[in-house]
């Protein structure tokens, strides 16, 4: 039976401190009063949540545990997703606004907003401070759109670059991913609650609704979870559970991960939401396992929870536990808000676009830059008079996939537009590349050719419609019988027509390779620009290419950023957040149709190291327009971490940036496997020398005992090296475990 409670009940609640007894006042203002009292330090957020709960009817309480939108909205979710926040658990009677959800990883998906470079591009900046600023803008624009919750932090590890959503994550390394995810979280939280996703082991797309991931305790805790922990430690308010199974259990009902790891071991006190629609498999079990909110509609829980609570199948304490997590997190966050609600006019403002441009320039990775005659091909010579810009990707907006993280900015600057703006006195010839001879002729007639090739939303991305979903969530009629069979059959057919999904190859399209060959043959001064969200193999065609860049999905200002790097007004500041192998066979096997997969500790650069393969371009690699030297001066390190002092010198003739990278490995192994422990980005004037302190993360050198859950140093002869990318040789490395002192 619904319980009606009034202010007198609230007054009966416990409060803390010895001052006057706090009360939340009248119903309509109860939530605002809770926030005010929490901000003033009169009531802690948990106590405030308790008081709100005591005023709620059962119906209102259960309403906190799923989305507020009715089931019939399901077919138009993609439409609504870009128009307004999805709300869960609003209780207007008490002024509770509810969780007001917006995606996504490269900007706000509601309305026209700033489109930043994809997260993978931002990982390539290796600059957490810049990422924090991106987070602040995403948070501010999310709030300006009326949301209070941003599911923009995606820290699934890039186990294999064929993952369709690779562009949404921060690459293959746990330390880099953790630091970037933590930075985004800090920034986003300035304005809205931050949600980290998809917990856990969600790094395949086509079978994400079904795949069962096996993983041993070591790989789980030492490889696939540390960066989630880093983001939780940075204050994430919420976690989104993944669609997939881990060790035979769907993640929404996976008590081992949602409660024993997330809460008991890590101390997470926020709330967990499901991934959308098909991410909740059992209304009661998921709640008991620790998944607090079924998103985004009234589906399984709306149907099952009222009866379960009445009959006693569902414990009231379980409901209240989740309600308390949701309300206390919301009150606590709202109480910390300092800045006033931004107006919509701040969205995609000149300052936000300038940040998007800066990030895009900092993300571009220069892979090759050979001399042609006396000078390297890049930056473009100031004497340039005629430029050929070639390729179907040169002229259109290419912001990334069309899945849940799709952002619609007010405009997008294409590579061609960016170059035209930057080089007003230069003559341009363009060719789409469809006609290879015409493209070659255009290149031959120009001083220099810029060839833009790679991927777009047709090649990779989130797969929104797919087979394998649990359609029973749509209602009892879908549990079995003809409706169910029809829906499943339709979903399977639709999945063949949907863009995105996992990649079937890491190679360029054959037509792009033909174009590269023809254009480089026609004009040796050819710069190839790759667009994509992760690894594109270069073997087999890059020998003929003197200058090669990876420019990602660069966001709305990507064309300007690319032009600034090509012309040399900006440094190519990017470093690879994953390894580029010479051959896909050097990476773990990847079967996009797999229903079961094992994740282990052999992936990425580490897998190449262990097998003795030399990368085409190692993890962390990227050239600048100057030359830099690093020298490790001293360091201290124990099992809690440490720091290193590195002297960095710009030995070239122009200003430039460098990412100081600290790697450790057990060098007693025949083939040491490099672990990134820390990094720092810095800028130096020509000839300048500066020393920088880099903090070192002990995580990659530790192992966790599955029984005691204690962490201890891994055996071996560990050594430390300051490098500009993952090292091929450990010559000059110093012993890692030591108190502060002078190295070598
Ligand atoms: C995605 C999530 C996203 C959600 C809401 C899901 O399909 O996996 O990343 O936040 O949709 O758009």
XYZ file of C-alpha atoms and ligand atoms in Angstrom:
756
model
C 0.000 0.000 0.000
C 1.200 3.491 -0.757
C 2.494 5.254 2.224
C 1.751 8.938 2.650
C 4.203 10.787 4.747
C 4.331 14.414 5.710
C 6.806 16.853 7.200
C 6.282 15.410 10.677
C 7.876 12.143 9.416
C 10.830 14.044 8.071
C 11.255 15.701 11.438
C 11.390 12.301 13.086
C 14.440 11.388 11.054
C 17.897 11.344 12.470
C 20.051 14.346 11.887
C 23.617 14.979 12.795
C 25.351 17.674 14.747
C 24.033 19.248 17.867
C 22.328 22.294 16.319
C 18.684 22.840 15.585
C 16.873 19.831 14.140
C 16.970 20.167 10.298
C 13.795 19.705 8.321
C 13.131 19.618 4.616
C 10.132 21.922 4.887
C 7.147 21.563 2.619
C 6.911 18.745 0.067
C 7.268 20.819 -3.074
C 10.520 22.341 -1.859
C 11.881 19.231 -0.144
C 14.592 18.391 -2.657
C 15.864 21.944 -3.005
C 15.901 22.228 0.743
C 17.872 18.986 0.994
C 20.442 20.395 -1.425
C 20.586 23.684 0.426
C 21.009 21.964 3.787
C 23.714 19.683 2.391
C 25.539 22.652 0.904
C 25.331 24.556 4.162
C 26.665 21.539 6.036
C 23.469 21.276 8.082
C 22.603 17.813 6.864
C 24.731 15.226 5.164
C 23.555 13.942 1.794
C 22.799 10.455 3.131
C 20.589 11.824 5.866
C 18.881 14.127 3.367
C 18.233 11.123 1.088
C 16.789 9.252 4.061
C 14.401 12.105 4.773
C 13.273 12.279 1.165
C 12.710 8.528 1.106
C 10.562 8.730 4.197
C 8.255 11.121 2.426
C 7.871 8.968 -0.649
C 5.070 6.629 -1.552
C 6.034 3.109 -2.623
C 5.139 4.034 -6.134
C 7.434 7.054 -6.103
C 10.184 4.977 -4.556
C 9.978 2.276 -7.209
C 9.817 5.004 -9.815
C 13.400 5.959 -8.892
C 14.575 2.588 -10.123
C 13.819 2.934 -13.808
C 13.397 5.500 -16.549
C 10.257 7.629 -16.541
C 9.451 7.363 -20.258
C 6.772 4.913 -21.292
C 7.630 1.767 -23.193
C 5.900 2.947 -26.357
C 8.677 5.500 -26.921
C 11.143 2.750 -27.691
C 11.038 3.048 -31.500
C 11.766 6.779 -31.326
C 14.596 6.682 -28.773
C 17.189 7.624 -31.424
C 15.115 10.671 -32.291
C 14.433 11.798 -28.724
C 18.007 11.082 -27.626
C 19.194 14.065 -29.673
C 16.401 16.355 -28.488
C 16.026 16.208 -24.726
C 17.388 14.550 -21.614
C 15.983 11.127 -20.738
C 14.681 11.354 -17.188
C 14.639 8.640 -14.542
C 13.075 8.987 -11.122
C 11.673 12.508 -11.200
C 9.228 13.096 -8.330
C 7.625 16.480 -9.031
C 5.630 16.340 -5.787
C 8.895 16.588 -3.818
C 10.748 18.697 -6.351
C 13.090 15.774 -7.191
C 14.389 16.449 -10.709
C 15.476 12.859 -11.347
C 18.481 11.684 -13.271
C 18.434 13.717 -16.481
C 20.586 11.805 -18.910
C 22.620 12.932 -21.884
C 25.369 11.157 -23.841
C 28.133 11.246 -25.030
C 31.832 10.919 -25.495
C 32.607 13.592 -28.084
C 30.234 16.315 -26.978
C 26.617 16.725 -25.984
C 24.208 14.767 -28.127
C 21.241 17.064 -27.452
C 20.735 19.837 -29.996
C 23.588 21.575 -31.805
C 26.645 21.488 -29.609
C 30.415 21.591 -29.704
C 31.724 18.508 -31.492
C 35.112 17.649 -30.032
C 37.518 15.186 -31.586
C 36.556 11.610 -30.719
C 37.838 10.303 -27.380
C 40.534 8.241 -29.092
C 41.884 11.409 -30.697
C 41.876 13.082 -27.311
C 43.776 10.132 -25.870
C 46.414 10.896 -28.489
C 46.950 14.326 -26.928
C 48.284 12.576 -23.793
C 47.184 15.715 -22.016
C 44.855 15.177 -19.037
C 44.689 18.899 -18.276
C 43.334 19.571 -21.743
C 40.913 16.659 -21.322
C 39.675 18.143 -18.076
C 38.878 21.364 -19.937
C 36.995 19.337 -22.545
C 35.077 17.730 -19.683
C 34.138 21.121 -18.287
C 32.732 22.198 -21.625
C 30.832 18.937 -22.111
C 29.491 19.288 -18.576
C 28.507 22.911 -19.098
C 26.758 22.249 -22.415
C 25.010 19.206 -20.919
C 23.681 21.348 -18.104
C 22.669 24.142 -20.455
C 20.486 21.575 -22.230
C 18.660 20.786 -19.017
C 20.451 17.541 -18.163
C 22.273 16.784 -14.917
C 23.979 13.533 -15.894
C 26.512 12.877 -18.633
C 27.357 9.387 -19.866
C 30.453 10.699 -21.562
C 33.228 8.725 -19.933
C 33.957 5.532 -21.821
C 36.986 3.697 -20.476
C 36.668 0.243 -21.949
C 40.142 -0.851 -22.902
C 41.009 -1.230 -26.570
C 41.656 -4.955 -26.474
C 41.463 -5.072 -30.260
C 41.290 -2.120 -32.668
C 38.578 -3.736 -34.790
C 36.106 -2.882 -32.021
C 33.467 -0.733 -33.724
C 33.409 1.768 -30.865
C 37.164 2.052 -30.515
C 36.833 5.784 -31.236
C 34.901 6.282 -27.978
C 37.664 4.959 -25.734
C 41.182 6.089 -24.834
C 43.235 3.334 -26.376
C 45.033 0.254 -25.201
C 46.805 1.357 -22.049
C 45.295 1.224 -18.531
C 47.379 4.130 -17.145
C 46.704 6.457 -20.089
C 43.021 5.472 -20.101
C 42.712 5.947 -16.349
C 44.323 9.381 -16.367
C 42.313 10.645 -19.322
C 39.040 9.204 -17.998
C 39.701 10.672 -14.560
C 40.420 14.068 -16.130
C 37.206 14.037 -18.158
C 35.315 13.028 -15.022
C 36.730 15.905 -12.989
C 35.798 18.345 -15.720
C 32.286 17.036 -16.359
C 31.486 17.014 -12.626
C 31.938 20.749 -12.382
C 28.455 20.949 -13.906
C 26.745 17.551 -13.980
C 27.024 14.059 -12.565
C 29.583 11.948 -14.393
C 28.804 8.426 -15.553
C 31.572 6.000 -16.528
C 30.769 3.184 -18.919
C 30.528 0.325 -19.897
C 31.307 -1.717 -16.809
C 32.883 -4.066 -17.745
C 34.761 -5.868 -20.523
C 32.640 -4.352 -23.274
C 34.999 -4.044 -26.223
C 33.302 -5.844 -29.070
C 30.307 -4.380 -30.832
C 28.344 -6.744 -33.050
C 27.764 -9.300 -30.319
C 27.747 -6.907 -27.393
C 24.275 -8.006 -26.326
C 25.255 -11.642 -26.037
C 28.965 -12.236 -25.860
C 30.219 -13.963 -22.734
C 33.678 -12.784 -21.694
C 35.873 -15.169 -19.724
C 38.752 -13.656 -17.862
C 40.924 -14.804 -15.003
C 41.216 -12.759 -11.829
C 44.638 -11.417 -12.750
C 43.737 -10.110 -16.181
C 40.442 -8.763 -14.855
C 41.925 -6.703 -12.042
C 45.344 -5.948 -13.474
C 44.425 -5.188 -17.096
C 40.711 -4.506 -17.655
C 39.601 -2.769 -14.456
C 42.346 -0.443 -13.132
C 41.192 2.486 -15.257
C 37.580 2.081 -14.060
C 38.949 2.274 -10.535
C 40.923 5.417 -11.445
C 37.755 7.102 -12.676
C 35.815 6.061 -9.570
C 38.640 7.468 -7.449
C 38.363 10.710 -9.420
C 34.789 11.043 -8.177
C 32.549 9.478 -10.840
C 28.977 9.661 -9.560
C 27.630 6.791 -11.557
C 28.584 3.665 -13.469
C 26.783 2.219 -16.469
C 26.696 -1.564 -16.560
C 27.553 -3.191 -19.883
C 25.318 -5.318 -22.098
C 27.637 -8.327 -22.279
C 28.104 -11.233 -19.929
C 31.173 -11.731 -17.808
C 31.849 -15.282 -16.684
C 28.422 -16.419 -17.745
C 26.409 -13.621 -16.140
C 24.998 -10.529 -17.774
C 26.562 -7.460 -16.273
C 23.330 -6.032 -14.833
C 22.929 -9.123 -12.657
C 26.629 -9.573 -12.032
C 26.840 -9.205 -8.271
C 30.494 -10.187 -8.251
C 31.458 -7.101 -10.249
C 28.685 -4.641 -9.386
C 28.834 -5.169 -5.653
C 31.826 -7.191 -4.543
C 34.349 -5.340 -6.710
C 32.765 -1.951 -7.325
C 31.383 -1.282 -3.870
C 33.013 -3.672 -1.407
C 36.522 -3.580 -2.809
C 36.669 -0.112 -4.343
C 34.309 1.731 -2.028
C 32.067 3.195 -4.759
C 29.077 4.940 -3.178
C 27.285 6.302 -6.254
C 24.642 4.547 -8.322
C 24.665 2.156 -11.260
C 22.470 2.542 -14.340
C 21.890 -0.131 -16.963
C 22.938 0.204 -20.548
C 19.837 1.048 -22.496
C 16.737 -1.053 -23.120
C 18.367 -4.439 -23.560
C 20.806 -4.051 -20.706
C 18.446 -5.208 -17.965
C 17.758 -8.911 -17.831
C 15.947 -9.422 -14.555
C 14.091 -6.728 -12.639
C 14.657 -8.074 -9.143
C 17.967 -9.891 -9.539
C 19.583 -6.845 -11.120
C 18.502 -4.667 -8.202
C 19.820 -7.176 -5.720
C 23.077 -7.455 -7.675
C 23.657 -3.698 -7.396
C 22.230 -2.221 -10.611
C 20.126 0.668 -9.373
C 18.323 2.139 -12.420
C 16.930 0.411 -15.494
C 17.393 2.861 -18.371
C 15.661 4.543 -20.026
C 12.066 3.315 -20.159
C 9.456 1.693 -17.963
C 10.103 -1.856 -19.084
C 11.024 -4.822 -16.892
C 10.987 -3.128 -13.537
C 7.758 -1.220 -14.059
C 6.124 -4.554 -14.756
C 7.731 -6.669 -12.061
C 8.754 -4.593 -9.059
C 5.395 -3.522 -7.592
C 4.221 -7.143 -7.345
C 7.587 -8.368 -6.133
C 7.606 -5.788 -3.354
C 4.035 -6.572 -2.346
C 4.640 -10.304 -2.248
C 7.881 -10.006 -0.362
C 9.977 -11.484 -3.198
C 11.730 -8.143 -3.190
C 12.967 -6.820 0.080
C 12.027 -3.245 0.919
C 15.541 -2.702 2.228
C 16.930 -3.500 -1.238
C 14.676 -0.867 -2.791
C 15.619 1.701 -0.188
C 19.305 0.935 -0.566
C 19.203 1.842 -4.259
C 16.917 4.809 -3.638
C 19.355 6.101 -1.066
C 22.319 5.745 -3.434
C 20.499 7.637 -6.183
C 19.200 10.453 -4.000
C 22.266 10.942 -1.862
C 24.522 11.059 -4.935
C 22.205 13.543 -6.630
C 21.896 15.762 -3.551
C 25.626 15.586 -2.869
C 26.476 16.590 -6.422
C 23.883 19.341 -6.625
C 25.190 20.723 -3.324
C 28.676 21.096 -4.797
C 27.572 23.090 -7.838
C 29.206 26.470 -7.767
C 28.672 28.027 -11.154
C 25.188 29.214 -12.059
C 23.312 27.258 -14.713
C 24.876 28.247 -18.036
C 22.668 29.671 -20.721
C 22.182 27.913 -24.034
C 24.091 30.725 -25.710
C 27.279 29.251 -24.225
C 26.848 26.174 -26.405
C 29.383 25.933 -29.222
C 30.639 29.401 -28.289
C 33.831 30.723 -29.890
C 35.765 29.718 -26.755
C 34.446 26.163 -26.869
C 35.241 25.891 -30.565
C 38.735 27.224 -29.966
C 39.233 24.466 -27.395
C 37.948 21.878 -29.878
C 40.464 23.204 -32.412
C 43.339 23.135 -29.949
C 42.531 19.578 -28.903
C 42.295 18.471 -32.525
C 45.717 19.948 -33.338
C 47.217 18.381 -30.221
C 45.810 15.012 -31.242
C 47.256 14.740 -34.737
C 49.989 12.121 -34.901
C 52.784 12.670 -37.393
C 53.983 9.184 -38.320
C 56.447 9.969 -41.099
C 58.077 13.133 -42.389
C 60.900 12.463 -44.807
C 63.195 14.974 -46.383
C 62.504 15.859 -49.949
C 65.577 17.734 -51.063
C 66.955 19.862 -48.264
C 63.947 19.887 -45.946
C 61.288 17.576 -44.592
C 58.049 17.688 -46.539
C 56.174 19.086 -43.523
C 55.419 21.745 -42.519
C 54.421 22.862 -46.000
C 56.922 25.210 -47.568
C 55.926 28.892 -47.420
C 56.812 29.087 -51.124
C 53.914 26.784 -51.967
C 51.694 28.204 -54.698
C 49.544 25.313 -55.898
C 48.075 22.571 -53.716
C 46.091 19.518 -54.793
C 43.639 18.268 -52.160
C 42.446 14.805 -52.999
C 40.069 12.235 -51.534
C 36.376 11.789 -50.822
C 37.026 12.536 -47.127
C 38.608 15.918 -47.906
C 35.363 17.748 -48.379
C 32.852 16.455 -45.910
C 32.119 16.539 -42.213
C 33.476 13.297 -40.787
C 32.906 13.430 -37.061
C 32.741 9.743 -36.234
C 30.036 7.131 -36.004
C 26.277 7.552 -35.987
C 25.642 5.748 -32.719
C 24.730 7.098 -29.302
C 27.699 9.465 -29.176
C 26.774 11.286 -32.377
C 26.999 15.054 -31.970
C 25.461 17.582 -34.384
C 27.506 20.765 -34.273
C 26.223 23.955 -35.867
C 28.885 23.547 -38.572
C 31.953 21.475 -39.348
C 35.132 22.603 -41.056
C 36.307 20.005 -43.576
C 40.017 19.494 -44.345
C 39.643 21.355 -47.635
C 37.898 24.319 -46.003
C 40.543 24.447 -43.299
C 43.340 24.504 -45.853
C 41.666 27.136 -48.015
C 41.267 29.397 -45.003
C 44.860 28.887 -43.895
C 46.391 29.387 -47.348
C 44.473 32.246 -48.941
C 47.121 33.013 -51.549
C 47.485 29.442 -52.765
C 45.769 27.926 -55.783
C 43.765 24.785 -55.026
C 42.912 21.866 -57.263
C 40.603 19.212 -55.862
C 39.751 15.666 -56.866
C 37.412 13.221 -55.155
C 39.679 10.323 -55.985
C 36.920 8.315 -57.581
C 38.717 8.719 -60.866
C 42.279 7.665 -60.056
C 43.832 9.108 -63.223
C 42.163 12.459 -62.666
C 43.479 12.469 -59.085
C 46.993 11.646 -60.296
C 46.805 14.397 -62.903
C 45.686 16.921 -60.272
C 48.587 15.869 -58.051
C 51.101 16.076 -60.894
C 50.072 19.623 -61.740
C 50.434 20.895 -58.151
C 53.504 21.668 -56.024
C 52.270 19.349 -53.288
C 49.368 16.931 -52.882
C 47.389 16.340 -49.703
C 45.547 13.043 -49.873
C 42.872 12.370 -47.257
C 41.926 8.701 -46.937
C 40.490 6.380 -44.314
C 37.234 5.600 -42.624
C 33.865 7.046 -41.783
C 30.645 6.004 -40.082
C 30.059 3.301 -42.679
C 33.220 1.482 -41.642
C 33.084 1.482 -37.860
C 30.918 2.532 -34.967
C 28.195 1.575 -32.602
C 25.787 -0.962 -33.992
C 22.415 0.221 -32.855
C 20.090 -2.304 -34.414
C 21.346 -5.795 -34.096
C 20.291 -9.354 -33.617
C 20.690 -11.096 -30.314
C 18.797 -8.694 -28.088
C 16.454 -9.925 -25.363
C 13.156 -8.772 -26.796
C 11.168 -10.031 -23.819
C 11.751 -6.580 -22.293
C 9.209 -5.180 -24.734
C 6.330 -6.943 -23.027
C 4.885 -10.345 -22.296
C 3.751 -10.798 -25.900
C 7.441 -10.850 -26.837
C 8.410 -13.541 -24.340
C 7.607 -16.309 -26.821
C 5.516 -16.928 -29.886
C 5.109 -15.228 -33.267
C 5.739 -11.624 -32.166
C 9.028 -12.622 -30.618
C 10.080 -14.603 -33.691
C 9.128 -11.764 -35.986
C 11.040 -9.141 -33.984
C 14.164 -11.297 -33.724
C 14.084 -12.067 -37.448
C 13.637 -8.380 -38.301
C 16.467 -7.359 -35.984
C 18.780 -9.871 -37.633
C 17.885 -8.623 -41.105
C 18.253 -4.990 -40.009
C 21.664 -5.668 -38.498
C 22.995 -6.406 -41.987
C 21.999 -2.983 -43.240
C 23.063 -0.901 -40.312
C 26.209 1.182 -40.617
C 28.977 0.876 -38.111
C 29.675 -2.169 -36.037
C 33.024 -3.901 -35.729
C 35.556 -3.556 -38.502
C 36.171 -6.523 -40.721
C 39.704 -5.432 -41.566
C 42.361 -3.101 -40.178
C 43.474 -2.237 -43.707
C 42.538 0.788 -45.747
C 39.952 0.317 -48.469
C 41.613 -1.076 -51.597
C 40.448 2.020 -53.492
C 42.351 4.242 -51.036
C 45.504 2.178 -51.499
C 45.192 2.474 -55.286
C 44.818 6.212 -54.903
C 47.877 6.472 -52.653
C 49.966 4.569 -55.175
C 48.815 6.656 -58.110
C 49.121 10.029 -56.356
C 52.541 9.375 -54.813
C 53.778 8.181 -58.212
C 52.467 11.369 -59.818
C 53.893 13.715 -57.210
C 56.588 12.696 -54.718
C 55.585 15.640 -52.539
C 52.478 13.854 -51.295
C 51.185 14.027 -47.740
C 48.793 11.225 -46.759
C 46.318 11.997 -43.975
C 44.565 9.023 -42.378
C 41.118 9.447 -40.822
C 39.696 6.842 -38.449
C 39.061 5.885 -34.856
C 41.837 3.385 -34.267
C 44.500 1.303 -35.996
C 44.870 1.535 -39.740
C 47.641 -0.725 -40.984
C 50.173 1.047 -43.171
C 52.295 -1.879 -44.289
C 52.378 -2.454 -48.020
C 51.811 1.135 -49.109
C 53.581 3.509 -46.752
C 57.083 3.093 -48.267
C 56.084 5.384 -51.121
C 54.596 8.002 -48.781
C 57.039 10.658 -47.548
C 54.709 12.283 -45.018
C 51.981 10.459 -43.134
C 49.621 11.699 -40.425
C 46.817 10.191 -38.383
C 44.171 12.886 -37.951
C 41.287 10.869 -36.429
C 37.726 12.140 -36.361
C 38.840 15.637 -35.532
C 35.570 17.265 -34.497
C 33.893 20.391 -35.845
C 37.178 22.324 -36.017
C 39.157 19.360 -37.324
C 39.801 20.914 -40.754
C 41.314 24.030 -39.230
C 43.422 21.997 -36.834
C 44.725 19.835 -39.657
C 45.580 22.920 -41.701
C 47.431 24.445 -38.746
C 49.551 21.320 -38.371
C 50.230 20.987 -42.107
C 51.255 24.618 -42.390
C 53.262 24.507 -39.180
C 51.381 27.105 -37.151
C 50.766 24.232 -34.715
C 52.899 21.260 -33.730
C 51.575 17.784 -34.473
C 51.111 17.135 -30.740
C 49.673 13.606 -30.924
C 51.238 10.320 -29.834
C 49.720 6.924 -30.579
C 47.399 5.598 -27.850
C 47.843 2.102 -29.299
C 50.428 0.187 -31.272
C 50.361 0.084 -35.058
C 51.606 -3.420 -35.846
C 52.968 -4.468 -39.202
C 50.410 -7.225 -39.421
C 46.989 -7.850 -37.857
C 48.063 -11.385 -36.942
C 50.312 -9.882 -34.266
C 47.234 -8.741 -32.328
C 44.869 -11.044 -30.401
C 42.369 -12.960 -32.507
C 39.151 -11.005 -33.086
C 35.937 -12.653 -34.188
C 33.088 -10.129 -34.403
C 30.582 -13.011 -34.384
C 31.973 -14.671 -31.256
C 29.427 -15.551 -28.591
C 32.227 -16.355 -26.167
C 35.686 -14.852 -25.867
C 38.578 -14.993 -23.434
C 40.348 -11.808 -22.411
C 43.890 -12.260 -21.142
C 46.965 -10.179 -20.496
C 48.315 -10.390 -24.019
C 47.110 -7.484 -26.129
C 48.413 -4.435 -27.956
C 52.055 -3.398 -27.705
C 52.560 -5.846 -24.843
C 51.634 -8.740 -27.073
C 54.128 -7.590 -29.698
C 56.820 -7.156 -27.044
C 56.266 -10.649 -25.639
C 56.388 -12.223 -29.091
C 59.414 -10.203 -30.205
C 57.630 -8.378 -33.048
C 58.788 -4.915 -34.012
C 55.866 -2.532 -34.425
C 55.392 -0.486 -37.570
C 54.851 2.412 -35.131
C 55.043 1.637 -31.410
C 52.601 2.680 -28.725
C 53.324 6.276 -27.729
C 54.984 7.145 -31.033
C 54.612 10.460 -32.826
C 56.992 12.928 -34.448
C 57.121 16.667 -33.978
C 58.690 19.364 -36.106
C 61.665 19.550 -33.793
C 63.877 16.994 -32.064
C 63.750 16.300 -28.347
C 65.989 14.430 -25.895
C 64.899 12.955 -22.560
C 67.211 12.125 -19.664
C 66.018 10.461 -16.471
C 67.646 12.349 -13.599
C 66.307 10.570 -10.545
C 63.270 8.790 -9.273
C 61.673 7.212 -6.253
C 59.324 4.279 -6.380
C 57.704 1.687 -4.157
C 54.502 -0.340 -4.296
C 52.402 2.770 -3.754
C 53.901 4.534 -6.790
C 56.444 7.300 -7.029
C 57.787 9.972 -9.300
C 60.610 10.598 -11.713
C 62.515 13.749 -12.578
C 63.324 13.961 -16.278
C 65.441 16.517 -18.107
C 63.973 17.359 -21.486
C 65.899 19.256 -24.152
C 64.701 20.655 -27.433
C 67.669 19.987 -29.701
C 66.001 21.372 -32.814
C 65.521 24.776 -34.315
C 61.888 25.443 -33.545
C 59.593 25.316 -30.548
C 57.868 22.020 -30.028
C 56.121 19.697 -27.640
C 57.087 16.375 -26.195
C 55.377 13.659 -24.202
C 57.789 12.340 -21.617
C 56.895 8.673 -21.134
C 58.157 6.472 -18.302
C 58.183 2.740 -18.951
C 59.077 -0.164 -16.676
C 59.685 -3.818 -17.435
C 61.068 -6.972 -15.941
C 64.351 -6.985 -17.818
C 65.284 -10.473 -16.629
C 62.857 -11.744 -19.281
C 64.273 -12.598 -22.680
C 61.696 -10.226 -24.119
C 60.795 -7.507 -21.617
C 57.216 -6.248 -21.850
C 56.990 -2.476 -21.456
C 54.451 -1.046 -18.999
C 53.656 2.638 -19.075
C 53.890 4.025 -15.528
C 53.519 7.727 -16.153
C 53.754 10.548 -18.657
C 53.740 14.316 -18.973
C 53.369 16.619 -21.903
C 55.408 19.771 -22.210
C 56.370 22.501 -24.651
C 59.881 23.823 -25.153
C 61.372 26.667 -27.124
C 64.159 25.910 -29.595
C 67.267 24.921 -27.645
C 65.446 25.065 -24.318
C 66.129 22.555 -21.544
C 63.629 21.956 -18.730
C 63.252 19.379 -16.042
C 59.857 17.898 -15.266
C 58.485 15.709 -12.480
C 56.360 12.808 -13.684
C 54.234 10.808 -11.277
C 54.522 7.045 -11.558
C 51.645 4.633 -11.136
C 52.639 1.409 -9.404
C 49.633 -0.524 -10.753
C 51.278 -2.128 -13.784
C 54.091 -3.526 -11.631
C 51.751 -5.137 -9.095
C 49.655 -8.262 -8.952
C 46.488 -8.889 -6.988
C 46.043 -12.014 -4.932
C 42.586 -13.349 -5.865
C 42.062 -14.815 -2.401
C 43.252 -12.055 -0.112
C 42.542 -9.276 -2.649
C 45.856 -7.742 -1.626
C 48.229 -6.200 -4.134
C 51.952 -6.981 -4.091
C 54.944 -6.343 -6.386
C 55.372 -8.726 -9.284
C 58.590 -10.726 -9.189
C 61.407 -9.849 -11.540
C 64.217 -7.457 -12.168
C 62.251 -4.284 -12.815
C 63.882 -1.388 -14.598
C 62.754 2.112 -15.538
C 63.344 4.106 -18.694
C 62.358 7.589 -19.870
C 61.413 7.360 -23.527
C 59.488 9.018 -26.333
C 57.473 5.853 -27.084
C 57.277 2.260 -25.936
C 60.918 1.168 -26.050
C 62.416 -1.544 -28.231
C 65.598 -1.638 -26.136
C 66.219 -1.348 -22.416
C 69.759 -0.077 -22.730
C 70.247 2.687 -20.187
C 67.350 1.604 -17.956
C 67.847 1.956 -14.182
C 66.546 -0.270 -11.367
C 62.936 0.666 -10.632
C 62.612 -0.142 -6.958
C 64.534 2.414 -5.014
C 64.150 5.325 -2.734
C 64.963 8.820 -4.059
C 68.475 9.127 -5.405
C 70.594 9.925 -8.416
C 70.211 7.581 -11.376
C 73.120 6.634 -13.528
C 25.193 2.633 -25.537
C 25.573 3.581 -24.415
C 24.725 4.810 -24.465
C 23.257 4.406 -24.440
C 22.335 5.579 -24.506
C 23.704 2.370 -25.592
O 23.368 1.649 -26.726
O 25.880 1.430 -25.402
O 26.924 3.929 -24.529
O 25.041 5.673 -23.419
O 22.987 3.579 -25.561
O 22.437 6.254 -25.691
